[in-house]
Short mmCIF file of C-alpha atoms in Angstrom, two decimals:
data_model
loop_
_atom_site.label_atom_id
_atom_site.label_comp_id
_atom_site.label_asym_id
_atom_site.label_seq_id
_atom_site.Cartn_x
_atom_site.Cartn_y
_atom_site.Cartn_z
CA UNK A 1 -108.45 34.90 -4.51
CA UNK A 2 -111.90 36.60 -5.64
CA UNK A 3 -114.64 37.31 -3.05
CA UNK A 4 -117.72 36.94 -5.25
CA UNK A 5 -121.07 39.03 -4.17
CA UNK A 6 -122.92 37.30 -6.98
CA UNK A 7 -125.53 35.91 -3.94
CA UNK A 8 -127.00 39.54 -2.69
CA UNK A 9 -130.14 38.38 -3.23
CA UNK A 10 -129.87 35.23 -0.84
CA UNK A 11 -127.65 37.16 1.80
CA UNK A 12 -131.09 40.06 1.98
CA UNK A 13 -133.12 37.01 2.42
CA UNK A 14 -131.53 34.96 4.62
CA UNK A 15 -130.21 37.38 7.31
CA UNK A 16 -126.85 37.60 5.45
CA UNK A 17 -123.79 36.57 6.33
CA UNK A 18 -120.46 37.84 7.75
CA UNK A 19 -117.32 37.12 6.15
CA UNK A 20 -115.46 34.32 7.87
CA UNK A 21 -112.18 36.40 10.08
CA UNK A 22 -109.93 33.54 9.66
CA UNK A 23 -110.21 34.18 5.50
CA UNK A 24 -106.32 35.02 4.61
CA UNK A 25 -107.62 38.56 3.10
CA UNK A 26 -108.88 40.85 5.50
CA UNK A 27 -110.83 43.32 3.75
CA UNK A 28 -109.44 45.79 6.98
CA UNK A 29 -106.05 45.66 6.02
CA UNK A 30 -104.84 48.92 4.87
CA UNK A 31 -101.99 46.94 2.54
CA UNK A 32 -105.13 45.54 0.18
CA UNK A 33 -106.96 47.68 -2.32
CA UNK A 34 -109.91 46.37 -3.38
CA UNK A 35 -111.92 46.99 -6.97
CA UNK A 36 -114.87 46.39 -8.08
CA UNK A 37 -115.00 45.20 -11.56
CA UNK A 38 -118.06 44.28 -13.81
CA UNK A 39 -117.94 40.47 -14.80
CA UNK A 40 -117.69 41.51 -18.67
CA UNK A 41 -119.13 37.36 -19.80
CA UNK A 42 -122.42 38.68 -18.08
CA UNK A 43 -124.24 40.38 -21.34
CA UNK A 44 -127.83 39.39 -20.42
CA UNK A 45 -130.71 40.92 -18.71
CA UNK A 46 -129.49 38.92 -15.37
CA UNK A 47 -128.44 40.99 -12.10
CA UNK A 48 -125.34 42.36 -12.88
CA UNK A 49 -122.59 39.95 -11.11
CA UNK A 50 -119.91 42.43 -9.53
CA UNK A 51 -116.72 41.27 -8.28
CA UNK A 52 -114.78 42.17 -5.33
CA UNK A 53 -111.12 42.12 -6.65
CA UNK A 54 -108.25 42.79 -4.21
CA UNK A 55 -105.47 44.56 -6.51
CA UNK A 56 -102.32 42.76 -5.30
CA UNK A 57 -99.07 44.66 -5.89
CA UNK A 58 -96.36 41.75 -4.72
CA UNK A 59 -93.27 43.07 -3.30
CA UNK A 60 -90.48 42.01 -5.92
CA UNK A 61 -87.82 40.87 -3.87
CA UNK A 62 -84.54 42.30 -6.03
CA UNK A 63 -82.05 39.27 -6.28
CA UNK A 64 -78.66 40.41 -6.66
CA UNK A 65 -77.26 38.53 -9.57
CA UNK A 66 -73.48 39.34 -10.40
CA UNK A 67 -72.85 39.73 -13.74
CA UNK A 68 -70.22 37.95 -14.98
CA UNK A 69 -67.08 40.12 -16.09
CA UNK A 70 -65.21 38.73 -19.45
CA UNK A 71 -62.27 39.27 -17.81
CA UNK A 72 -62.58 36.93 -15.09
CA UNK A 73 -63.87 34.22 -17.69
CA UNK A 74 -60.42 35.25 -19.66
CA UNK A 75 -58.56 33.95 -16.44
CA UNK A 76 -60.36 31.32 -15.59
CA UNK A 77 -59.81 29.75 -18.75
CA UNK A 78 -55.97 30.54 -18.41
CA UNK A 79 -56.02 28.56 -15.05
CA UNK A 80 -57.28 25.72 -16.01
CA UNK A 81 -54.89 25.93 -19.29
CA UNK A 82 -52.40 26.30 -16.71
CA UNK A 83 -53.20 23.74 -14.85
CA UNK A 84 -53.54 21.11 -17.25
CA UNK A 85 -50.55 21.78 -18.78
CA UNK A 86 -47.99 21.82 -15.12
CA UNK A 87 -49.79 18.74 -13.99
CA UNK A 88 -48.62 17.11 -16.76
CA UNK A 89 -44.55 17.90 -16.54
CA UNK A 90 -45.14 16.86 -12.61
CA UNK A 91 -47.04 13.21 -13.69
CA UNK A 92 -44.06 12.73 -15.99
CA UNK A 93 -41.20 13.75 -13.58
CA UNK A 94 -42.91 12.00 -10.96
CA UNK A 95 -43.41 8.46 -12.39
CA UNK A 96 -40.17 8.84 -14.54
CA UNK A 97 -37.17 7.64 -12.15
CA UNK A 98 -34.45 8.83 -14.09
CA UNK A 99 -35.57 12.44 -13.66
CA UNK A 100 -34.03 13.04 -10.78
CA UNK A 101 -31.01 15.08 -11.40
CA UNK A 102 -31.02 18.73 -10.17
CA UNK A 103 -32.39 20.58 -13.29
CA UNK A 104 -35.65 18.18 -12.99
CA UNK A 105 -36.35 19.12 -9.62
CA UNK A 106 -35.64 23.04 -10.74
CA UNK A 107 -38.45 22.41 -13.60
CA UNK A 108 -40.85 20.23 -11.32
CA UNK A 109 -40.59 22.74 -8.66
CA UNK A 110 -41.39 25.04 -11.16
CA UNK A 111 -43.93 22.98 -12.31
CA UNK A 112 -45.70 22.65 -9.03
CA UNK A 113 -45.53 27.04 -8.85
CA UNK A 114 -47.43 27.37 -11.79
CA UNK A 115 -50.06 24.92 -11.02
CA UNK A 116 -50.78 26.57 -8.39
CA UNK A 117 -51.03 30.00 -9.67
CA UNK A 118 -53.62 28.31 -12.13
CA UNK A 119 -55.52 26.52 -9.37
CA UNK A 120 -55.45 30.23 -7.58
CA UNK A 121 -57.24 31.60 -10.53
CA UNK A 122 -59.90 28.72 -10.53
CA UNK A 123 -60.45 28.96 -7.06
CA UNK A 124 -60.36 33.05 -7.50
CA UNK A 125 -63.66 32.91 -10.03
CA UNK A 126 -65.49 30.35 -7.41
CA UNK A 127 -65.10 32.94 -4.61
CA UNK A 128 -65.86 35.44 -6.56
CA UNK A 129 -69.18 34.24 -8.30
CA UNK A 130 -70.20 30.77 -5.93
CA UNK A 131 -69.17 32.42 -2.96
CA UNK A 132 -69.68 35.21 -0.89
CA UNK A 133 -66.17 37.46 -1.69
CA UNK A 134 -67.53 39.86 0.80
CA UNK A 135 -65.73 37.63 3.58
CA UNK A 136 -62.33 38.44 4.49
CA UNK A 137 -60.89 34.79 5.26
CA UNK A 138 -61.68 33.84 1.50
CA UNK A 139 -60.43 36.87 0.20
CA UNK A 140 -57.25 36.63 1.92
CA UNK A 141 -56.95 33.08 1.28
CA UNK A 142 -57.08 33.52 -2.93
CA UNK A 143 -55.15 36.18 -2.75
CA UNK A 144 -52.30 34.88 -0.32
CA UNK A 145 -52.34 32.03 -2.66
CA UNK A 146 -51.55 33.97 -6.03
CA UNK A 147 -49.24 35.73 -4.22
CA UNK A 148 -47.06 32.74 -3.26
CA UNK A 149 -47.28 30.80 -6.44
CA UNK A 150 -46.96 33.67 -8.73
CA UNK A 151 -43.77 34.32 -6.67
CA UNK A 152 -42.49 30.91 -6.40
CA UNK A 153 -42.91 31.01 -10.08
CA UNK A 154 -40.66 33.34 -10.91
CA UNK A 155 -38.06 32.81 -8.21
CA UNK A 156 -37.87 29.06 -9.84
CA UNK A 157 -37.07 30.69 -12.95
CA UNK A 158 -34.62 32.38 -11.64
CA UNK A 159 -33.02 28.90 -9.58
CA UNK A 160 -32.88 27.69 -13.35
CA UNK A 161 -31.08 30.24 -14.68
CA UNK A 162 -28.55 30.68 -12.11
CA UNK A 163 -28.33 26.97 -12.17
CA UNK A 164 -27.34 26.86 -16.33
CA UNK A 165 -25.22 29.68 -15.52
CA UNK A 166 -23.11 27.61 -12.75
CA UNK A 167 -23.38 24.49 -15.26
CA UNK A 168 -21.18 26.50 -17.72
CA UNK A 169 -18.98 28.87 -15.48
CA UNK A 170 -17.97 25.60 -13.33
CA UNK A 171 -18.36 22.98 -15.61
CA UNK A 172 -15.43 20.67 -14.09
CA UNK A 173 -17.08 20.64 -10.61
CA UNK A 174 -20.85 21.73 -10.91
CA UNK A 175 -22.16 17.87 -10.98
CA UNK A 176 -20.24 17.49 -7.56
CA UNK A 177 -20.58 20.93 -5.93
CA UNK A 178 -24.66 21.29 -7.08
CA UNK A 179 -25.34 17.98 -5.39
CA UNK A 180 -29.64 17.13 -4.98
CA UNK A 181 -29.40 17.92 -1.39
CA UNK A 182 -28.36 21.18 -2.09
CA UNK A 183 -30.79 21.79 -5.19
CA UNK A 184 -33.70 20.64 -2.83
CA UNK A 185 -32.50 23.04 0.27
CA UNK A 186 -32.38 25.75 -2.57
CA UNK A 187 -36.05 24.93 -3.32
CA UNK A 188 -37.41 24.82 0.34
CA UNK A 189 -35.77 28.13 0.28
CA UNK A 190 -37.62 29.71 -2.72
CA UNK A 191 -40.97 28.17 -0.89
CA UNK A 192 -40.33 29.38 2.61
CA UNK A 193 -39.94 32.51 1.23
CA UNK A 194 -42.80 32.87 -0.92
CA UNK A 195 -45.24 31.56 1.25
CA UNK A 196 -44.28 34.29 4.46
CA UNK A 197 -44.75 36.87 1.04
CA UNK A 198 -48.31 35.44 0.51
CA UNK A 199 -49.03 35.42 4.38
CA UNK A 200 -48.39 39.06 4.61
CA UNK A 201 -51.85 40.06 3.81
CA UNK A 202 -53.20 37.21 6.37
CA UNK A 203 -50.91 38.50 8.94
CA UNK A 204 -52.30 42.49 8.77
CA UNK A 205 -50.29 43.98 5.85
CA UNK A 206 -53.83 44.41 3.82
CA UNK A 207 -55.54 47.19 3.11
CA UNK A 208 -59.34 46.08 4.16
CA UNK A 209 -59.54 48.20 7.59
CA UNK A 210 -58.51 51.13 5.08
CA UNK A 211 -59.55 51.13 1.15
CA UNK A 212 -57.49 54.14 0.97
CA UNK A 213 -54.09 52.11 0.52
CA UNK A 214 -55.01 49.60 -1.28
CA UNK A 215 -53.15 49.18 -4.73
CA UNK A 216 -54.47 47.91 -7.92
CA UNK A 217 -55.39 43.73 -6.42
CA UNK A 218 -57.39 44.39 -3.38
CA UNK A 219 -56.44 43.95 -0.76
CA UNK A 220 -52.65 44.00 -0.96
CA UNK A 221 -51.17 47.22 0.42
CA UNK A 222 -49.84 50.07 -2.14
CA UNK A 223 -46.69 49.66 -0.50
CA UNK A 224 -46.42 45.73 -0.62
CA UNK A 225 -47.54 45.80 -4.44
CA UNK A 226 -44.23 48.26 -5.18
CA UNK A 227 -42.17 45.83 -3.13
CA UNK A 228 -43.15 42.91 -5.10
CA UNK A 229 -43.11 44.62 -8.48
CA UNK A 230 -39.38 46.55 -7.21
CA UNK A 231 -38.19 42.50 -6.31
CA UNK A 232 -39.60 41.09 -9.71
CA UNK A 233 -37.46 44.05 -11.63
CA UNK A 234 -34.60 42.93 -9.59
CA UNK A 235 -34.69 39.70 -10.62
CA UNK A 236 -35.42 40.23 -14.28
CA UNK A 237 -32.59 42.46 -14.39
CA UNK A 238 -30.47 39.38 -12.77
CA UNK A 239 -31.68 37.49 -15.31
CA UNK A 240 -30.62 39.35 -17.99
CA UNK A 241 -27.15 40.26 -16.66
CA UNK A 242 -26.81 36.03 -15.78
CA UNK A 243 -27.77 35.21 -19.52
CA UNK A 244 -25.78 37.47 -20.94
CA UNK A 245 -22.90 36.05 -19.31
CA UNK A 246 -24.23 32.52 -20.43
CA UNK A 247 -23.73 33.36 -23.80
CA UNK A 248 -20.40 34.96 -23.56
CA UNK A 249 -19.16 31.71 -21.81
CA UNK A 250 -20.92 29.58 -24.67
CA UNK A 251 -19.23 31.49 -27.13
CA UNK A 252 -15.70 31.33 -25.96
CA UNK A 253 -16.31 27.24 -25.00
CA UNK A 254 -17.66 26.89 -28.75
CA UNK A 255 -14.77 28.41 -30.00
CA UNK A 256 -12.47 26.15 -28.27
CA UNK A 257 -13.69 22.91 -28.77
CA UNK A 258 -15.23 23.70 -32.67
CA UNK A 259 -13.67 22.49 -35.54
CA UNK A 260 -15.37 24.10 -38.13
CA UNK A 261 -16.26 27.68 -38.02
CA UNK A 262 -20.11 26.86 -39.50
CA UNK A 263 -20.53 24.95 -36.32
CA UNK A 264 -19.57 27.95 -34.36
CA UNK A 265 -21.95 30.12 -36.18
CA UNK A 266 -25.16 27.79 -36.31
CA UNK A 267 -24.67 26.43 -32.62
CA UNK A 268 -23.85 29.61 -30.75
CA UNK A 269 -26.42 31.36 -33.05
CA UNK A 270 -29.21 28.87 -32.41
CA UNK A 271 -28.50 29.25 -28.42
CA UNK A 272 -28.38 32.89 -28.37
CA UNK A 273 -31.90 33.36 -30.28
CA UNK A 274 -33.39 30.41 -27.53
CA UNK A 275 -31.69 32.76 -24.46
CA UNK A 276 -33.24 36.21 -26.44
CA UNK A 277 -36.87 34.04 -27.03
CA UNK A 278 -36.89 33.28 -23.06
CA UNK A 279 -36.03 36.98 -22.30
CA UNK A 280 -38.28 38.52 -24.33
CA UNK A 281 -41.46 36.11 -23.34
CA UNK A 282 -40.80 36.58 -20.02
CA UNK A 283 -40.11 40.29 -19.74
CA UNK A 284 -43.77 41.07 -22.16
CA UNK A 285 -45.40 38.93 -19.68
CA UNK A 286 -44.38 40.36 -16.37
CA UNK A 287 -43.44 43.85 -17.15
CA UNK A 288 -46.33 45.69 -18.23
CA UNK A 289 -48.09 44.38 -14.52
CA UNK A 290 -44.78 45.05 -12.53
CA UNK A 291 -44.75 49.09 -13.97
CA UNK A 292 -48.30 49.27 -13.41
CA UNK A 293 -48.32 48.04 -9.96
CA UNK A 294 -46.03 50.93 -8.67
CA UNK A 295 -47.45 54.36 -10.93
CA UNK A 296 -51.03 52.83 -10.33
CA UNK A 297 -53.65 52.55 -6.99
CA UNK A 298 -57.00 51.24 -6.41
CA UNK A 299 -58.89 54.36 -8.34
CA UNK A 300 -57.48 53.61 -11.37
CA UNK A 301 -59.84 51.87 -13.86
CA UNK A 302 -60.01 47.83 -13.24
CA UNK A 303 -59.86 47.27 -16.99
CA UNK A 304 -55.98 48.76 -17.10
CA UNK A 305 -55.42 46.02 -14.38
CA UNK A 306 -56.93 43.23 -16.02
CA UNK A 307 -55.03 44.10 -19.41
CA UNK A 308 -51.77 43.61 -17.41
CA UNK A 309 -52.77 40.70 -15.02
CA UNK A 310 -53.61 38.14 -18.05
CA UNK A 311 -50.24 38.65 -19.86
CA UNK A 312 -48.63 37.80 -16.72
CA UNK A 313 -50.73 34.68 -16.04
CA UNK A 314 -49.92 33.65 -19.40
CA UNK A 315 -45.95 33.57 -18.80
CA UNK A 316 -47.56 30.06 -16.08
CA UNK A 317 -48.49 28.76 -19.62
CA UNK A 318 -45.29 29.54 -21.80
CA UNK A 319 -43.24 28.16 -18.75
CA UNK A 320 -43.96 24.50 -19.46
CA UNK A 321 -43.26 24.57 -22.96
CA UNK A 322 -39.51 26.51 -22.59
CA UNK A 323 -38.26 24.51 -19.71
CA UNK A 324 -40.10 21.50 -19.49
CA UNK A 325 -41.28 20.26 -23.13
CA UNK A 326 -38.31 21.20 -25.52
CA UNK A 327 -36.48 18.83 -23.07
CA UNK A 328 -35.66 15.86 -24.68
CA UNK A 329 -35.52 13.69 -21.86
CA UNK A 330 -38.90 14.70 -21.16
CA UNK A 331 -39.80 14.46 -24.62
CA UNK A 332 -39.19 10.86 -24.04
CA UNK A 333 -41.40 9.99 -21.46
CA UNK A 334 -44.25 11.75 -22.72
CA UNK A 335 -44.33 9.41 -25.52
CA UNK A 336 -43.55 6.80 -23.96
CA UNK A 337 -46.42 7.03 -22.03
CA UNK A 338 -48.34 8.41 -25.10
CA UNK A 339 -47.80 5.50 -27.47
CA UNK A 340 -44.91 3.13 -25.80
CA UNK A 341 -42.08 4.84 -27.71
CA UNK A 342 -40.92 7.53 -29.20
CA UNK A 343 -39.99 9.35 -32.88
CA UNK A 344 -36.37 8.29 -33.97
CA UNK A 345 -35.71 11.97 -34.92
CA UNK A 346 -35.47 12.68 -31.25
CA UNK A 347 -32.50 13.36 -29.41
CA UNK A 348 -30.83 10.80 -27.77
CA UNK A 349 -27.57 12.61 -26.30
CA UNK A 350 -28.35 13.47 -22.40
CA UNK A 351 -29.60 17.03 -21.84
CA UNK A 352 -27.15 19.03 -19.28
CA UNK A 353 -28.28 22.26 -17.61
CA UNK A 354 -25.87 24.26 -19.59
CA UNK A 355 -28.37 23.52 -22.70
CA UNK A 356 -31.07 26.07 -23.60
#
């Protein structure tokens, strides 16, 4: 707003005039600096026309925008892979009927752990960058989630391979000692227990009263981070010692019921390269985080965390395709529903838990 003095002349003759005290600029008002600037248009012999400029500096209000960290876009994406992919295998055991036995409900529980891991890491970039992270009930809430579902994860993986290991080592009573009642008690069990692990951070055991102890995913505890990565070495070393027995068991059954000593060789081979595929995928996705977690606290550089925490989200995305899509069974149904049948190359002898 310009105050023009261009009417001197008429203010001298008339009596002049004050300025009006309700105007919004008071000429009093120490934050206003006023100027007074030539009209430069005004090149004849006129009266020089002077303006009264007030020489606003506005207050820039600073609005915090978070930049977005490529990281976080890295496991975003991941999630929704994730999820895409688990809700899949849990819309075809759920509308498939005869995918009921045990091993199903081992892979849908699975199933229904990695989704939510990858709905954790959705809903871990919204509170992050839509909502205010600063608040301890969301913070708690994401992370108690991954917690549980990461855990639930790998504890399913686990059920599985103890299961195949049972399917072999008591092959002449497994389908009536490892009844569905028992496989879903089993289950509740893996669940009850990984949720109270992903409560511990809502029930105190976090480090926001103290940044101090906090390990490398605020705001989990140093110590609770080493217990979790100790219990995850545990069972990958279970793992290991279970499949190793799987294939010693596979070996001696294929060399009692072979025939020919090719069939041996290409059969026991072909299982034993599956078993080492599954080891190795799982143990380069979970390792690296799991040694990390325990030499490493909350002053280390996030960068080393993030380079462990997205090969370990990616074992939620190589977990469909081992156990759920190389399943023939399953194969079936998802063309089925695909196209209303299914190759003729496919597999039509039943799929026991023993198989890898």
């Amino acid at each position: 707003m310009i105050l023009s003095l261009a009417a001197v002349a008429a203010m001298s003759s008339g009596g002049g005039s004050s300025l009006n005290s309700s105007s919004p600029l008071d000429p009093f008002d120490s934050s206003t600096s006023w100027s007074l600037a030539e009209d430069p248009s005004n090149s004849s012999s006129e009266p020089v026309v002077r303006t009264l400029t007030p020489d606003f500096q506005p207050a820039t209000t600073a609005v915090a925008i978070q930049e977005v960290n490529p990281w976080d876009i890295a496991l975003c994406v991941t999630g929704t892979l994730i999820s895409c992919e688990n809700a899949l295998v849990i819309a075809v055991l759920f509308y498939t009927p005869t995918l009921r036995a045990p091993m199903f409900i081992l892979i849908g529980s699975l199933a229904v752990a990695d989704l939510m891991a990858g709905l954790g890491l959705i809903l871990n970039f919204v509170f992050t960058y839509l909502i205010d992270s600063s608040v301890e009930f969301v913070t708690l809430l994401s992370v108690g989630l991954l917690i549980s579902a990461f855990s639930a994860s790998v504890f399913n993986i686990l059920a599985i391979t103890v299961d195949r290991y049972l399917s072999l080592y008591n092959a002449l009573t497994y389908h009536t000692e490892r009844t569905v009642t028992f496989t879903y008690l089993m289950v509740l069990f893996i669940w009850v227990l990984c949720v109270t692990l992903g409560s511990l951070p809502a029930l105190g055991w976090n480090c926001l009263r103290d940044e101090s102890t906090c390990s490398i995913l605020r705001p989990v505890t140093k110590i609770n981070a080493v217990v979790l990565a100790v219990t995850f070495l545990l069972v990958f070393a279970t793992m290991m010692q279970l499949y190793l027995q799987i294939c010693k068991i596979a070996f001696r059954h294929a060399q009692q019921i072979a025939v020919q000593h090719q069939f041996v060789a290409i059969s026991t081979t072909k299982g034993v390269s599956t078993l080492s595929a599954i080891l190795c995928a799982f143990g380069a996705c979970w390792l690296p985080f799991a040694m990390y977690s325990i030499v490493a606290n909350s002053s280390y550089p996030a960068i080393y965390t993030y380079a462990t925490v997205l090969p370990a989200t990616c074992c939620s995305v190589i977990n469909p395709i081992i156990y759920a899509f190389r399943n023939p069974d399953i194969q079936k149904s998802l063309w089925m529903a695909c196209c209303g049948c299914f190759p003729s190359n496919l597999s039509l002898r039943p799929r026991t838990s023993s198989d890898v």
